[in-house]
PDB file of C-alpha atoms in Angstrom:
ATOM      1  CA  MET A   9      79.472 129.712 222.705  1.00 52.00           C
ATOM      2  CA  GLU A  10      76.321 130.019 220.605  1.00 58.00           C
ATOM      3  CA  GLU A  11      73.190 130.851 222.594  1.00 60.00           C
ATOM      4  CA  ARG A  12      70.678 127.970 222.313  1.00 63.00           C
ATOM      5  CA  ARG A  13      68.550 128.750 225.339  1.00 57.00           C
ATOM      6  CA  LYS A  14      64.782 128.932 224.750  1.00 62.00           C
ATOM      7  CA  ILE A  15      63.993 130.622 228.062  1.00 61.00           C
ATOM      8  CA  PRO A  16      65.953 133.753 229.084  1.00 62.00           C
ATOM      9  CA  ARG A  17      68.432 133.023 231.846  1.00 56.00           C
ATOM     10  CA  LYS A  18      68.071 134.859 235.150  1.00 51.00           C
ATOM     11  CA  TYR A  19      71.165 135.761 237.156  1.00 52.00           C
ATOM     12  CA  LEU A  20      70.649 135.244 240.869  1.00 49.00           C
ATOM     13  CA  MET A  21      71.566 137.537 243.750  1.00 49.00           C
ATOM     14  CA  ALA A  22      71.484 134.678 246.289  1.00 56.00           C
ATOM     15  CA  TYR A  23      73.934 131.878 245.670  1.00 70.00           C
ATOM     16  CA  SER A  24      72.739 128.502 246.919  1.00 87.00           C
ATOM     17  CA  SER A  25      75.076 125.562 247.503  1.00 93.00           C
ATOM     18  CA  VAL A  26      74.783 122.646 245.056  1.00 96.00           C
ATOM     19  CA  TYR A  27      75.805 119.074 245.965  1.00 97.00           C
ATOM     20  CA  GLU A  28      76.014 115.766 244.133  1.00 96.00           C
ATOM     21  CA  GLN A  29      73.308 113.762 245.881  1.00 95.00           C
ATOM     22  CA  SER A  30      74.985 110.331 245.737  1.00 94.00           C
ATOM     23  CA  THR A  31      78.293 111.449 247.269  1.00 94.00           C
ATOM     24  CA  GLY A  32      77.316 114.558 249.219  1.00 95.00           C
ATOM     25  CA  LYS A  33      80.229 116.341 247.523  1.00 96.00           C
ATOM     26  CA  MET A  34      79.752 120.073 247.055  1.00 96.00           C
ATOM     27  CA  LEU A  35      79.851 120.935 243.347  1.00 97.00           C
ATOM     28  CA  GLY A  36      79.750 124.694 243.825  1.00 96.00           C
ATOM     29  CA  TYR A  37      77.270 127.540 243.976  1.00 93.00           C
ATOM     30  CA  LEU A  38      74.178 128.146 241.905  1.00 91.00           C
ATOM     31  CA  SER A  39      74.932 131.014 239.551  1.00 87.00           C
ATOM     32  CA  ASP A  40      71.943 131.174 237.232  1.00 86.00           C
ATOM     33  CA  LEU A  41      68.731 129.316 236.703  1.00 88.00           C
ATOM     34  CA  THR A  42      65.821 128.642 234.341  1.00 90.00           C
ATOM     35  CA  LEU A  43      63.055 126.053 234.286  1.00 92.00           C
ATOM     36  CA  GLU A  44      65.253 124.088 231.850  1.00 94.00           C
ATOM     37  CA  GLY A  45      68.506 124.038 233.789  1.00 95.00           C
ATOM     38  CA  LEU A  46      71.133 125.838 235.804  1.00 94.00           C
ATOM     39  CA  MET A  47      74.736 126.938 235.954  1.00 94.00           C
ATOM     40  CA  VAL A  48      77.028 126.190 238.873  1.00 95.00           C
ATOM     41  CA  ILE A  49      80.353 127.864 239.609  1.00 95.00           C
ATOM     42  CA  GLY A  50      82.714 125.459 241.322  1.00 96.00           C
ATOM     43  CA  LYS A  51      86.177 123.932 241.507  1.00 95.00           C
ATOM     44  CA  GLU A  52      85.196 120.612 239.940  1.00 88.00           C
ATOM     45  CA  LYS A  53      85.621 119.851 236.247  1.00 86.00           C
ATOM     46  CA  LEU A  54      82.803 117.412 235.575  1.00 92.00           C
ATOM     47  CA  GLU A  55      82.311 115.020 232.674  1.00 95.00           C
ATOM     48  CA  ILE A  56      80.088 116.394 229.903  1.00 97.00           C
ATOM     49  CA  GLY A  57      77.129 114.081 229.259  1.00 98.00           C
ATOM     50  CA  LYS A  58      77.152 112.593 232.765  1.00 97.00           C
ATOM     51  CA  GLU A  59      73.748 112.249 234.408  1.00 98.00           C
ATOM     52  CA  THR A  60      73.457 112.609 238.151  1.00 97.00           C
ATOM     53  CA  GLU A  61      71.134 113.774 240.898  1.00 97.00           C
ATOM     54  CA  ILE A  62      71.928 117.063 242.593  1.00 98.00           C
ATOM     55  CA  ARG A  63      70.709 118.739 245.755  1.00 96.00           C
ATOM     56  CA  ILE A  64      70.252 122.503 245.836  1.00 93.00           C
ATOM     57  CA  ASP A  65      70.076 124.201 249.225  1.00 90.00           C
ATOM     58  CA  LEU A  66      67.240 126.702 248.990  1.00 82.00           C
ATOM     59  CA  PRO A  67      67.210 130.221 250.354  1.00 74.00           C
ATOM     60  CA  GLU A  68      64.401 130.916 252.789  1.00 72.00           C
ATOM     61  CA  ILE A  69      61.230 131.284 250.738  1.00 67.00           C
ATOM     62  CA  PRO A  70      58.219 131.869 253.008  1.00 71.00           C
ATOM     63  CA  ALA A  71      55.777 130.315 250.539  1.00 68.00           C
ATOM     64  CA  PHE A  72      57.538 126.922 250.656  1.00 67.00           C
ATOM     65  CA  GLU A  73      58.405 124.531 253.448  1.00 78.00           C
ATOM     66  CA  GLU A  74      61.236 122.828 251.551  1.00 78.00           C
ATOM     67  CA  ASN A  75      64.814 123.806 252.325  1.00 85.00           C
ATOM     68  CA  GLN A  76      66.346 121.838 249.458  1.00 89.00           C
ATOM     69  CA  LEU A  77      65.548 120.422 246.021  1.00 91.00           C
ATOM     70  CA  GLN A  78      66.728 117.124 244.566  1.00 95.00           C
ATOM     71  CA  ILE A  79      66.750 117.097 240.776  1.00 96.00           C
ATOM     72  CA  GLY A  80      68.127 114.800 238.084  1.00 97.00           C
ATOM     73  CA  VAL A  81      70.483 116.653 235.739  1.00 98.00           C
ATOM     74  CA  ARG A  82      72.740 116.137 232.734  1.00 98.00           C
ATOM     75  CA  ILE A  83      76.031 118.035 232.442  1.00 98.00           C
ATOM     76  CA  ILE A  84      75.936 119.784 229.072  1.00 98.00           C
ATOM     77  CA  TRP A  85      79.035 121.983 229.173  1.00 97.00           C
ATOM     78  CA  VAL A  86      82.019 122.947 231.316  1.00 97.00           C
ATOM     79  CA  GLN A  87      83.977 126.176 230.755  1.00 96.00           C
ATOM     80  CA  PRO A  88      86.749 127.895 232.697  1.00 95.00           C
ATOM     81  CA  ASP A  89      85.538 130.777 234.851  1.00 92.00           C
ATOM     82  CA  LEU A  90      87.204 134.200 234.779  1.00 92.00           C
ATOM     83  CA  ASP A  91      88.842 133.026 238.008  1.00 93.00           C
ATOM     84  CA  PRO A  92      91.219 130.299 236.736  1.00 92.00           C
ATOM     85  CA  ARG A  93      90.630 128.211 239.881  1.00 94.00           C
ATOM     86  CA  LEU A  94      86.942 127.776 239.032  1.00 95.00           C
ATOM     87  CA  ASN A  95      84.732 126.277 236.325  1.00 96.00           C
ATOM     88  CA  ASN A  96      81.278 127.216 235.067  1.00 96.00           C
ATOM     89  CA  ILE A  97      79.200 124.054 234.717  1.00 97.00           C
ATOM     90  CA  GLY A  98      75.979 123.964 232.686  1.00 97.00           C
ATOM     91  CA  PHE A  99      73.273 121.453 233.600  1.00 98.00           C
ATOM     92  CA  ASN A 100      69.950 120.581 231.969  1.00 97.00           C
ATOM     93  CA  PHE A 101      67.189 119.135 234.099  1.00 98.00           C
ATOM     94  CA  ILE A 102      66.497 115.571 232.970  1.00 97.00           C
ATOM     95  CA  GLU A 103      62.903 115.889 234.128  1.00 89.00           C
ATOM     96  CA  LEU A 104      61.754 118.679 236.398  1.00 91.00           C
ATOM     97  CA  PRO A 105      58.862 117.390 238.532  1.00 92.00           C
ATOM     98  CA  GLU A 106      55.718 119.526 238.331  1.00 93.00           C
ATOM     99  CA  GLU A 107      55.772 120.151 242.096  1.00 90.00           C
ATOM    100  CA  GLN A 108      59.268 121.674 241.820  1.00 91.00           C
ATOM    101  CA  LYS A 109      58.465 124.128 239.018  1.00 92.00           C
ATOM    102  CA  PRO A 110      56.744 126.663 241.324  1.00 89.00           C
ATOM    103  CA  ILE A 111      59.709 126.527 243.713  1.00 86.00           C
ATOM    104  CA  ILE A 112      62.200 127.248 240.940  1.00 87.00           C
ATOM    105  CA  SER A 113      59.959 129.970 239.499  1.00 86.00           C
ATOM    106  CA  GLU A 114      59.747 131.570 242.942  1.00 82.00           C
ATOM    107  CA  MET A 115      63.541 131.400 243.349  1.00 80.00           C
ATOM    108  CA  ILE A 116      63.990 133.109 239.990  1.00 81.00           C
ATOM    109  CA  GLU A 117      61.405 135.782 240.818  1.00 79.00           C
ATOM    110  CA  ILE A 118      62.661 136.598 244.310  1.00 73.00           C
ATOM    111  CA  TYR A 119      66.402 136.300 243.804  1.00 70.00           C
ATOM    112  CA  GLU A 120      67.045 137.337 240.236  1.00 66.00           C
ATOM    113  CA  PHE A 121      69.819 139.798 239.559  1.00 45.00           C
ATOM    114  CA  ARG A 122      68.512 142.457 237.221  1.00 44.00           C
ATOM    115  CA  ARG A 123      71.223 143.407 234.743  1.00 39.00           C
ATOM    116  CA  GLU A 124      71.108 146.655 232.860  1.00 43.00           C
ATOM    117  CA  ASN A 125      71.345 146.102 229.094  1.00 43.00           C
TER     118      ASN A 125
END
């Protein structure tokens, strides 16, 4: 898949659970994250183009009182994972509220997985 990302993706060491807000159904685990979107690894194969609201359970971040984020997203791609039982699901944020940007930035900073190139 051609790389179209404007902001470098950060791979996370802490995997937070991600749920569809309207149903409470677990979609999978947060795998990577930017201020533009995220990737979830899960068993579901979701419909590309669908818009929904998700809830991300946050790791403990002392600077913030919140323990979860609710964000509107659009599913932009679904690909099989290396594990054939799982899918990698790419989401774009529909509109990331200003008050949530520092939380996501802090998650990226604290929990990023530093890969050697």
